[in-house]
PDB file of C-alpha atoms and ligand atoms in Angstrom:
ATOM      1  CA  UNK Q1038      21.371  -9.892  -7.405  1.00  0.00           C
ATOM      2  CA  UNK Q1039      19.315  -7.497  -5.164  1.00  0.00           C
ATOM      3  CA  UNK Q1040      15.646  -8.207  -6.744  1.00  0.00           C
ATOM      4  CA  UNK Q1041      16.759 -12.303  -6.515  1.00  0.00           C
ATOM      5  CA  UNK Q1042      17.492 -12.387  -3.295  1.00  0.00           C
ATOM      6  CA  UNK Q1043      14.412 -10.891  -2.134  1.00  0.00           C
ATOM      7  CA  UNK Q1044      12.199 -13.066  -4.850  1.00  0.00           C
ATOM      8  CA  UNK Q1045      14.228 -16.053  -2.611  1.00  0.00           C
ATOM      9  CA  UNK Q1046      13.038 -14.791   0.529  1.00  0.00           C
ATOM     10  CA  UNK Q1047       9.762 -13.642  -0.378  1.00  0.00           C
ATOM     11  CA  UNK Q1048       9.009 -17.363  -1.572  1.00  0.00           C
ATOM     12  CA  UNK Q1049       9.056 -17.883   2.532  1.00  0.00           C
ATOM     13  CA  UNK Q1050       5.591 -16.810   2.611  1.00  0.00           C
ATOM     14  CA  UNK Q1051       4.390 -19.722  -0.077  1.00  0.00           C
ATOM     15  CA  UNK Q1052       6.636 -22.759   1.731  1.00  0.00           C
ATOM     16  CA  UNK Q1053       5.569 -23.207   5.424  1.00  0.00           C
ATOM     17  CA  UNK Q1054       7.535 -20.513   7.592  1.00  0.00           C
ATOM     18  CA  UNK Q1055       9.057 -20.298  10.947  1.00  0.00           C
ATOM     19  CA  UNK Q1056       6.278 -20.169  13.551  1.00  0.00           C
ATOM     20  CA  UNK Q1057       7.633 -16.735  14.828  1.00  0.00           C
ATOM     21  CA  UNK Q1058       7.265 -15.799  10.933  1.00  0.00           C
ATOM     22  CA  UNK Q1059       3.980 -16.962  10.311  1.00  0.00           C
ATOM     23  CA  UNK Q1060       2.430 -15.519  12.998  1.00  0.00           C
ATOM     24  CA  UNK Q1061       3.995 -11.795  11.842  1.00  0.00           C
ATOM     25  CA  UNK Q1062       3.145 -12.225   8.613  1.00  0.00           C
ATOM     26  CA  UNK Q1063      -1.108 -13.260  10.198  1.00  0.00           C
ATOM     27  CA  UNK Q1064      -0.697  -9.853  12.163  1.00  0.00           C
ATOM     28  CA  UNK Q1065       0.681  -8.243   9.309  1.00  0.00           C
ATOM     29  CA  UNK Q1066      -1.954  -9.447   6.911  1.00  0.00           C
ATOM     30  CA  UNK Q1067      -4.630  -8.085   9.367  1.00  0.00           C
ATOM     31  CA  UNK Q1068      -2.984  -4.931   9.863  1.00  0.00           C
ATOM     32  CA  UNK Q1069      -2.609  -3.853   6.458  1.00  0.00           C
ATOM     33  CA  UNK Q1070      -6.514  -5.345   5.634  1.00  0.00           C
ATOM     34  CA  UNK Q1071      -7.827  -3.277   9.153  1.00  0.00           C
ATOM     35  CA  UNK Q1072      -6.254  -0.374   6.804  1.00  0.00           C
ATOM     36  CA  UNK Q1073      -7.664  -0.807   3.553  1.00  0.00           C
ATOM     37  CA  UNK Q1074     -11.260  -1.288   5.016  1.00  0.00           C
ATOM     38  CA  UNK Q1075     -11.163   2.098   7.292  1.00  0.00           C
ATOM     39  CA  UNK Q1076      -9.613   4.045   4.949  1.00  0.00           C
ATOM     40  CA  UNK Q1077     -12.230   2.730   2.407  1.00  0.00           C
ATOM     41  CA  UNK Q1078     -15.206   3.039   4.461  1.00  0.00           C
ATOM     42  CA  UNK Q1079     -14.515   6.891   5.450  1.00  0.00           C
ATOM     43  CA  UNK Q1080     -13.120   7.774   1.537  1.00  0.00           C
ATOM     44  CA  UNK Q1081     -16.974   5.870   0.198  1.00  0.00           C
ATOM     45  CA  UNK Q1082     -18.477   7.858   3.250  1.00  0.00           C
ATOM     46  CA  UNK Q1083     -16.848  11.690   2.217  1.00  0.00           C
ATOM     47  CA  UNK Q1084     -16.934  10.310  -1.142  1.00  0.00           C
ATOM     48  CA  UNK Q1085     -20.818  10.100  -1.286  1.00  0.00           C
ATOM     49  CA  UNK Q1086     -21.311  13.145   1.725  1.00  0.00           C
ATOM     50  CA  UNK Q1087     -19.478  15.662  -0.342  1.00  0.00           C
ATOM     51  CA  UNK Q1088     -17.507  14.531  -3.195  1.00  0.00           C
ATOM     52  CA  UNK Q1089     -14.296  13.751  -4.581  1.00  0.00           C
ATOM     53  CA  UNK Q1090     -12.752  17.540  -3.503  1.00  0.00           C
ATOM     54  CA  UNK Q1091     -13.497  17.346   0.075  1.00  0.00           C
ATOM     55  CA  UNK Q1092     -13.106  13.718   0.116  1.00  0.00           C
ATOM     56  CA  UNK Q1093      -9.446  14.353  -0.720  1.00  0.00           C
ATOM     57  CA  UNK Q1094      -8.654  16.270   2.771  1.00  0.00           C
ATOM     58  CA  UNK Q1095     -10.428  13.053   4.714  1.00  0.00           C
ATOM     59  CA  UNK Q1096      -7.405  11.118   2.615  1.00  0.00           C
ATOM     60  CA  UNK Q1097      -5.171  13.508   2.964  1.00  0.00           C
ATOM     61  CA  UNK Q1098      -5.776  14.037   6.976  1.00  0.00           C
ATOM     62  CA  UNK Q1099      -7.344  10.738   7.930  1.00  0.00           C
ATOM     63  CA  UNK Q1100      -5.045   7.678   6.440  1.00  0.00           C
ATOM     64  CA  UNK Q1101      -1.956   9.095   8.304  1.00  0.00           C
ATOM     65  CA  UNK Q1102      -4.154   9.150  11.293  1.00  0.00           C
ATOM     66  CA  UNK Q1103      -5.734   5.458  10.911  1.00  0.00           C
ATOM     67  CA  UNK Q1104      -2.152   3.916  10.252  1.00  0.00           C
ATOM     68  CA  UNK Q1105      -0.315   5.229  13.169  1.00  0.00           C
ATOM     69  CA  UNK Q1106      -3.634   4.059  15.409  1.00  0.00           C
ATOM     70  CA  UNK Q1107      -3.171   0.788  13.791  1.00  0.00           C
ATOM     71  CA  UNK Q1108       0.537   0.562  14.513  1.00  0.00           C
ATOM     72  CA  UNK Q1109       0.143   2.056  17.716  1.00  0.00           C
ATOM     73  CA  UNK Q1110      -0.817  -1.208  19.645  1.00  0.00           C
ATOM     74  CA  UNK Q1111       2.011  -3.333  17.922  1.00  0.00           C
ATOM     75  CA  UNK Q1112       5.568  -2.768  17.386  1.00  0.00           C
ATOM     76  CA  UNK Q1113       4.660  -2.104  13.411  1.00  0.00           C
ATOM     77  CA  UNK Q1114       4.592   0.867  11.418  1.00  0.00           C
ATOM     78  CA  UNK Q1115       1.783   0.336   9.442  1.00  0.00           C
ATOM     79  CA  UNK Q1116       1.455   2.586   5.918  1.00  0.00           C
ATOM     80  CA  UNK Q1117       1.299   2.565   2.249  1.00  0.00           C
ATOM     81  CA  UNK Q1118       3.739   2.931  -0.690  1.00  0.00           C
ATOM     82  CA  UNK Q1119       3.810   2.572  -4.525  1.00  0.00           C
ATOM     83  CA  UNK Q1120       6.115   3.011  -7.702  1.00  0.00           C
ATOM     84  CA  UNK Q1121       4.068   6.426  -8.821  1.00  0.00           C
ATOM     85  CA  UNK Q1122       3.286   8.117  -5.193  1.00  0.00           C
ATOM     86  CA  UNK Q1123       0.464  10.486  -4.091  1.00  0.00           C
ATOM     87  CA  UNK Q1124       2.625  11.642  -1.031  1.00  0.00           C
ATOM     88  CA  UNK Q1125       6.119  11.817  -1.333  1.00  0.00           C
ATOM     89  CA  UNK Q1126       5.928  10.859   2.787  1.00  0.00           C
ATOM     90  CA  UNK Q1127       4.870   7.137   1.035  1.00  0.00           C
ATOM     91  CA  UNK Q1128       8.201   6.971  -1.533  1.00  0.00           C
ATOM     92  CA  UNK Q1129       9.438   3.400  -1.486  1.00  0.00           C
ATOM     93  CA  UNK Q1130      12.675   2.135  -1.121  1.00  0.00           C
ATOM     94  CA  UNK Q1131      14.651   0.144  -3.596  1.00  0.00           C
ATOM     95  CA  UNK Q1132      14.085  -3.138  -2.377  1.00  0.00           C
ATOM     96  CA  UNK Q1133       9.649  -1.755  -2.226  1.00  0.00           C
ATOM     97  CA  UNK Q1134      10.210  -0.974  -5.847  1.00  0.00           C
ATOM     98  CA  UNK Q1135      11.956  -4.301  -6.929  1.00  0.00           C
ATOM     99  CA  UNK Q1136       8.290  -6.410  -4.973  1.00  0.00           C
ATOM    100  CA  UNK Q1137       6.415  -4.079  -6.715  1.00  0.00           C
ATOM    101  CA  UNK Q1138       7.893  -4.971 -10.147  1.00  0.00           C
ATOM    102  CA  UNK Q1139       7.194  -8.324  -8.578  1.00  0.00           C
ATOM    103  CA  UNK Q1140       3.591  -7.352  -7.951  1.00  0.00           C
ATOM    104  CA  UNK Q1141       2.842  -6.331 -11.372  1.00  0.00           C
ATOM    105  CA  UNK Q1142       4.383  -9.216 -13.088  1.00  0.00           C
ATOM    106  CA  UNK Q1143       1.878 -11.780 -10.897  1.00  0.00           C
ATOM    107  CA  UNK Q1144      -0.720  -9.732 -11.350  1.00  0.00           C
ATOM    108  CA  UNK Q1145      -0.219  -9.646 -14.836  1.00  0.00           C
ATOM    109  CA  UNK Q1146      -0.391 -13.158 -15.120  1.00  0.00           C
ATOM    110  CA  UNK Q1147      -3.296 -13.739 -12.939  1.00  0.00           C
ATOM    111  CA  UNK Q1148      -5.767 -11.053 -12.404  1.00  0.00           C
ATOM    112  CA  UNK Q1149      -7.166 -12.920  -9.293  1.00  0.00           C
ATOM    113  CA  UNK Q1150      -3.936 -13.168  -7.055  1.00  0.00           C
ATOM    114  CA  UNK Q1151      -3.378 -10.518  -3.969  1.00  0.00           C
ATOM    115  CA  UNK Q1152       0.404 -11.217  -4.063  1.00  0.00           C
ATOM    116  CA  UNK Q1153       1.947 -10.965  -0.549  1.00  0.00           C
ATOM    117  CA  UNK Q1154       6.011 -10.781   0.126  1.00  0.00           C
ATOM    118  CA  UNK Q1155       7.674 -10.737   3.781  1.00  0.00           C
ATOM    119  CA  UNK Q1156      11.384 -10.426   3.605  1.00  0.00           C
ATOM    120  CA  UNK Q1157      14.213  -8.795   6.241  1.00  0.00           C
ATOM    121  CA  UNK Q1158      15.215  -5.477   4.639  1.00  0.00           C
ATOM    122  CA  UNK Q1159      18.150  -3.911   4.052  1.00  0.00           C
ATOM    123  CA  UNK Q1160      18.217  -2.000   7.485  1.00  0.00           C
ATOM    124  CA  UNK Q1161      17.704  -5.169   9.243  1.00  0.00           C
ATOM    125  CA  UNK Q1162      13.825  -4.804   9.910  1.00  0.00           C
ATOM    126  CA  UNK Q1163      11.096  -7.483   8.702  1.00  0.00           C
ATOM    127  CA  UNK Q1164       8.583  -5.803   6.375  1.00  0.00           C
ATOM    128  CA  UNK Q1165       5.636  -6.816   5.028  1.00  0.00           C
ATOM    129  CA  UNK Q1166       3.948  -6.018   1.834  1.00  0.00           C
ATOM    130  CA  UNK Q1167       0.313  -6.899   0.096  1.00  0.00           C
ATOM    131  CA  UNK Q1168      -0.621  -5.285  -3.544  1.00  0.00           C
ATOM    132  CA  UNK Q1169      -3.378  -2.948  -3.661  1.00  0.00           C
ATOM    133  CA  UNK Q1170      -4.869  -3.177  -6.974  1.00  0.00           C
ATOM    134  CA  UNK Q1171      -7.074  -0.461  -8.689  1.00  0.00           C
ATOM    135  CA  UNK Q1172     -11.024  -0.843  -8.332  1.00  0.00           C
ATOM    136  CA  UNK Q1173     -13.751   1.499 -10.296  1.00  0.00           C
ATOM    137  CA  UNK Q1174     -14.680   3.834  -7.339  1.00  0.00           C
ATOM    138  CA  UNK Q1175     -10.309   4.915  -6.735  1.00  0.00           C
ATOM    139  CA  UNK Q1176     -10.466   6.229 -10.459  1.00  0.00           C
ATOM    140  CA  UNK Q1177     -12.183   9.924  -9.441  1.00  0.00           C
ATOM    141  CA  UNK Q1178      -8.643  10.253  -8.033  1.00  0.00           C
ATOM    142  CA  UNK Q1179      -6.474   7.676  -9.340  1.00  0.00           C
ATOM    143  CA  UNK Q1180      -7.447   7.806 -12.846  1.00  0.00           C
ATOM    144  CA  UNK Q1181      -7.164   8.633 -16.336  1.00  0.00           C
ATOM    145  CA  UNK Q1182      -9.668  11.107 -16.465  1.00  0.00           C
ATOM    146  CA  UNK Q1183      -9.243  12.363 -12.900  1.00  0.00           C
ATOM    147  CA  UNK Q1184     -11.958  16.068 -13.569  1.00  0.00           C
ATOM    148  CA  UNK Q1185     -10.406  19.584 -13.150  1.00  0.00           C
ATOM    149  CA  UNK Q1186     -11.528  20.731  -9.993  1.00  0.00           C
ATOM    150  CA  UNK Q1187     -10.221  16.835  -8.575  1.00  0.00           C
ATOM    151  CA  UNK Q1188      -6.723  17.631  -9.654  1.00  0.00           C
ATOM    152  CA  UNK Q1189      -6.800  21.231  -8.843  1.00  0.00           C
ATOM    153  CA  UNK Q1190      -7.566  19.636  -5.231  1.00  0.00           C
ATOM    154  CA  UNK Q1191      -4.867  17.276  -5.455  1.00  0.00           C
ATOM    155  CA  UNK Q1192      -1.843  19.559  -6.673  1.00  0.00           C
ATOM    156  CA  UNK Q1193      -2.510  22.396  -4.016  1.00  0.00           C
ATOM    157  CA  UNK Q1194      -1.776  19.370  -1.513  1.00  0.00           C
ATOM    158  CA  UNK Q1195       0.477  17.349  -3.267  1.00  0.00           C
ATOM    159  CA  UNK Q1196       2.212  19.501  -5.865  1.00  0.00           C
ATOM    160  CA  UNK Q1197       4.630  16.384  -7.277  1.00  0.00           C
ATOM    161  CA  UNK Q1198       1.285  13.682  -7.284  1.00  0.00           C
ATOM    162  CA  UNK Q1199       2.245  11.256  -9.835  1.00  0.00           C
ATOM    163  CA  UNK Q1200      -0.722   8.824  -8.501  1.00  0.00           C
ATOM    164  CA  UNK Q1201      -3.207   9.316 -12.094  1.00  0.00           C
ATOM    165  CA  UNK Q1202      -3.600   7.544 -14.513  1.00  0.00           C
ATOM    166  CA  UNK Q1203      -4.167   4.205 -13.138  1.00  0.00           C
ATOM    167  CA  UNK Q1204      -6.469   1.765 -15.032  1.00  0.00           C
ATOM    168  CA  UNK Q1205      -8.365  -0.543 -13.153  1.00  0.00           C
ATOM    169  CA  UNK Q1206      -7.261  -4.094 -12.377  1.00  0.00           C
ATOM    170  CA  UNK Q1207      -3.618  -2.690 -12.459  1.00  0.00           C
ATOM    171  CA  UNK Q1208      -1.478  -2.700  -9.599  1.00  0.00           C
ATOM    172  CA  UNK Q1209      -1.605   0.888  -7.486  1.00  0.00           C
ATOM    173  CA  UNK Q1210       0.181  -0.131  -4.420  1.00  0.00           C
ATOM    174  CA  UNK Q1211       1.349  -1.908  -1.645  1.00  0.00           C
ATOM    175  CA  UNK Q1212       0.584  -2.155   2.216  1.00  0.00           C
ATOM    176  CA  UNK Q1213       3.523  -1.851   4.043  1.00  0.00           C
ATOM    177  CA  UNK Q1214       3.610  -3.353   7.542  1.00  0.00           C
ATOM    178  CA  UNK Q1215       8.055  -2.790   9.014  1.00  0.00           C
ATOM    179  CA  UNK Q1216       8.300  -4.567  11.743  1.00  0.00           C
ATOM    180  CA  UNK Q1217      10.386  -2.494  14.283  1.00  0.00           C
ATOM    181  CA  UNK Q1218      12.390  -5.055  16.464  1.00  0.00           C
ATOM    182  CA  UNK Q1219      14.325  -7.272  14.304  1.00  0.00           C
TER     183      UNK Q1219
HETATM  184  C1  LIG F2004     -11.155  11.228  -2.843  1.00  0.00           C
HETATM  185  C2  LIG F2004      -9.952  10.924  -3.571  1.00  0.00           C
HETATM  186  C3  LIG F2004      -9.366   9.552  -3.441  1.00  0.00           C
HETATM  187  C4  LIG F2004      -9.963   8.349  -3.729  1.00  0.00           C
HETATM  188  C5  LIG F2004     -11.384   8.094  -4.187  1.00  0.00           C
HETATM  189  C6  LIG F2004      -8.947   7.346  -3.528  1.00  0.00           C
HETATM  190  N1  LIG F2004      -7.767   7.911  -3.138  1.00  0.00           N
HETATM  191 FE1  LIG F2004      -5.987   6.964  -2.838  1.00  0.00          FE
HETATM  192  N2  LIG F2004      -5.151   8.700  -2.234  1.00  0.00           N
HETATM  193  C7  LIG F2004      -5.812   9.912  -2.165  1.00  0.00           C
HETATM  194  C8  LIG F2004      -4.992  10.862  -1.444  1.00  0.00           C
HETATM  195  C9  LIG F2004      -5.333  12.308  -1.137  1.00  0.00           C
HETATM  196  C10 LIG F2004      -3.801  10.156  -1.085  1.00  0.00           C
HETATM  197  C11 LIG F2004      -2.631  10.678  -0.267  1.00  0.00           C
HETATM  198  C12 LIG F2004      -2.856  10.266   1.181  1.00  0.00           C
HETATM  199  C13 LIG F2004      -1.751  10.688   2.123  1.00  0.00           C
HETATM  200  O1  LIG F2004      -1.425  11.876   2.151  1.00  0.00           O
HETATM  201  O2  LIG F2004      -1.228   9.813   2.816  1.00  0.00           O
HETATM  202  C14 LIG F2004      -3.951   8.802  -1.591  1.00  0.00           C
HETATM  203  C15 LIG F2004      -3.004   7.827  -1.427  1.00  0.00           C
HETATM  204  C16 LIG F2004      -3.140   6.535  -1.840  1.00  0.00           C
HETATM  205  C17 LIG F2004      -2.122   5.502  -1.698  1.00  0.00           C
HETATM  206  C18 LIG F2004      -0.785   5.633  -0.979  1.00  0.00           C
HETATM  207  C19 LIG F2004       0.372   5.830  -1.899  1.00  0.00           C
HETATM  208  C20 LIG F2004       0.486   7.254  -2.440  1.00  0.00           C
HETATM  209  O3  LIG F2004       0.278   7.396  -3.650  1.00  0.00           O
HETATM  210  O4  LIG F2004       0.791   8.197  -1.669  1.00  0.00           O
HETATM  211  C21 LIG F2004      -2.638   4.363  -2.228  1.00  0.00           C
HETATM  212  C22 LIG F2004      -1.954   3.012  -2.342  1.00  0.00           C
HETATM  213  C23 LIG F2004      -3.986   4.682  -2.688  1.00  0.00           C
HETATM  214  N3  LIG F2004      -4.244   6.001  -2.449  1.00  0.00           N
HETATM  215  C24 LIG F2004      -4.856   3.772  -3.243  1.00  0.00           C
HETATM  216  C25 LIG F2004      -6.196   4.031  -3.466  1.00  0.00           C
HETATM  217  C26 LIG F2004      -7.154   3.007  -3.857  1.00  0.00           C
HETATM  218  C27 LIG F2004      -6.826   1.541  -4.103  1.00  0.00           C
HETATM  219  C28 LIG F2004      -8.365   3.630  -3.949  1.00  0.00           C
HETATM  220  C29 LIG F2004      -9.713   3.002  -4.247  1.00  0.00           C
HETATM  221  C30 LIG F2004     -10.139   1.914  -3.393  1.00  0.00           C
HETATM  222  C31 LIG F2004      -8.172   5.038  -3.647  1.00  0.00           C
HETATM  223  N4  LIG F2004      -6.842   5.238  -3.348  1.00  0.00           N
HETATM  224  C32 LIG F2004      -9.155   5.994  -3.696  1.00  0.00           C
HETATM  225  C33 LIG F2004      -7.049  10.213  -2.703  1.00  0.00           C
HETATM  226  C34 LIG F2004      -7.983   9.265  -3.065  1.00  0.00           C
END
């Protein structure tokens, strides 16, 4: 009942929205794209500086730090989740999990889709969300073969990472943009 309700509502984005809506859901698409392209450019930058190990305390200190700037000038908190998380601070909720499912299903059927759902959640706020799908240069951390020292790296700062293992093309996350005033 829970995961067709929010299919219902997330089909808001597809059919022309309320003007209030679709001017969120622009902000929220830019917000959550601003993120993926900082966070990208200063991972590629550590990546190819100092390598994967290091690289891992720019993540680990510096994508807290460019959400909250991001949210900072809206009434958003912009951040990240997924089904199998890195840092537990990302966990989803129920209703994240059940778009998510969603998430892998489309992309499943079409590799080339970003699928997108805005919905009012449980606790009343408007949230945003926008797949993040595994690419080749996320795999030195994300992957199958993730290499010893990598995942020594990892554990001592996320002892419960369940974020390996990821082949590329399949769905590793979501932006999540919650809208804080109803
Ligand atoms: C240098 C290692 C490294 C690389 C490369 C990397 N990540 Fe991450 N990733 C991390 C770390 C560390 C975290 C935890 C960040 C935090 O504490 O918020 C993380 C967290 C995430 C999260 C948030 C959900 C969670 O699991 O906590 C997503 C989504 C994500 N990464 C996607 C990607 C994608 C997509 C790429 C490739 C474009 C990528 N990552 C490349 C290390 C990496």
């Amino acid at each position: 009942m829970m995961i067709r309700l929010l299919l219902l509502t997330m089909l808001v984005i597809t059919v022309p929205a309320l003007a209030d809506d679709q001017q969120r859901i622009e902000q929220s698409r830019q917000l959550s794209m601003q993120l993926g392209k900082q966070l990208s450019a200063e991972l590629m930058a550590a990546m190819k500086a100092e390598g994967p190990v290091h690289a891992i305390s720019v993540c680990n200190e510096r994508a807290p730090e460019i959400a909250q700037s991001l949210g900072a000038n809206s009434n958003a908190i912009v951040g990240r989740t997924a089904l199998r998380v890195r840092n537990p601070n990302n966990a989803p909720l129920g209703e994240h999990k059940a778009v998510m499912d969603y998430f892998k299903q489309r992309i499943a059927q079409d590799p080339n889709v970003v699928p997108e759902a805005w919905f009012t959640s449980s606790n009343g706020e408007q949230h945003y969300m926008r797949a993040i799908v595994m690419q080749p240069q996320c795999a030195a951390c994300h992957g199958a073969n993730v290499k010893p020292e990598v995942q020594q790296a990892i554990l001592a700062k996320y002892p419960d990472d369940q974020a390996t293992g990821f082949e590329v093309g399949e769905l590793r996350g979501s932006f999540l943009i919650r809208w804080l005033d109803k």
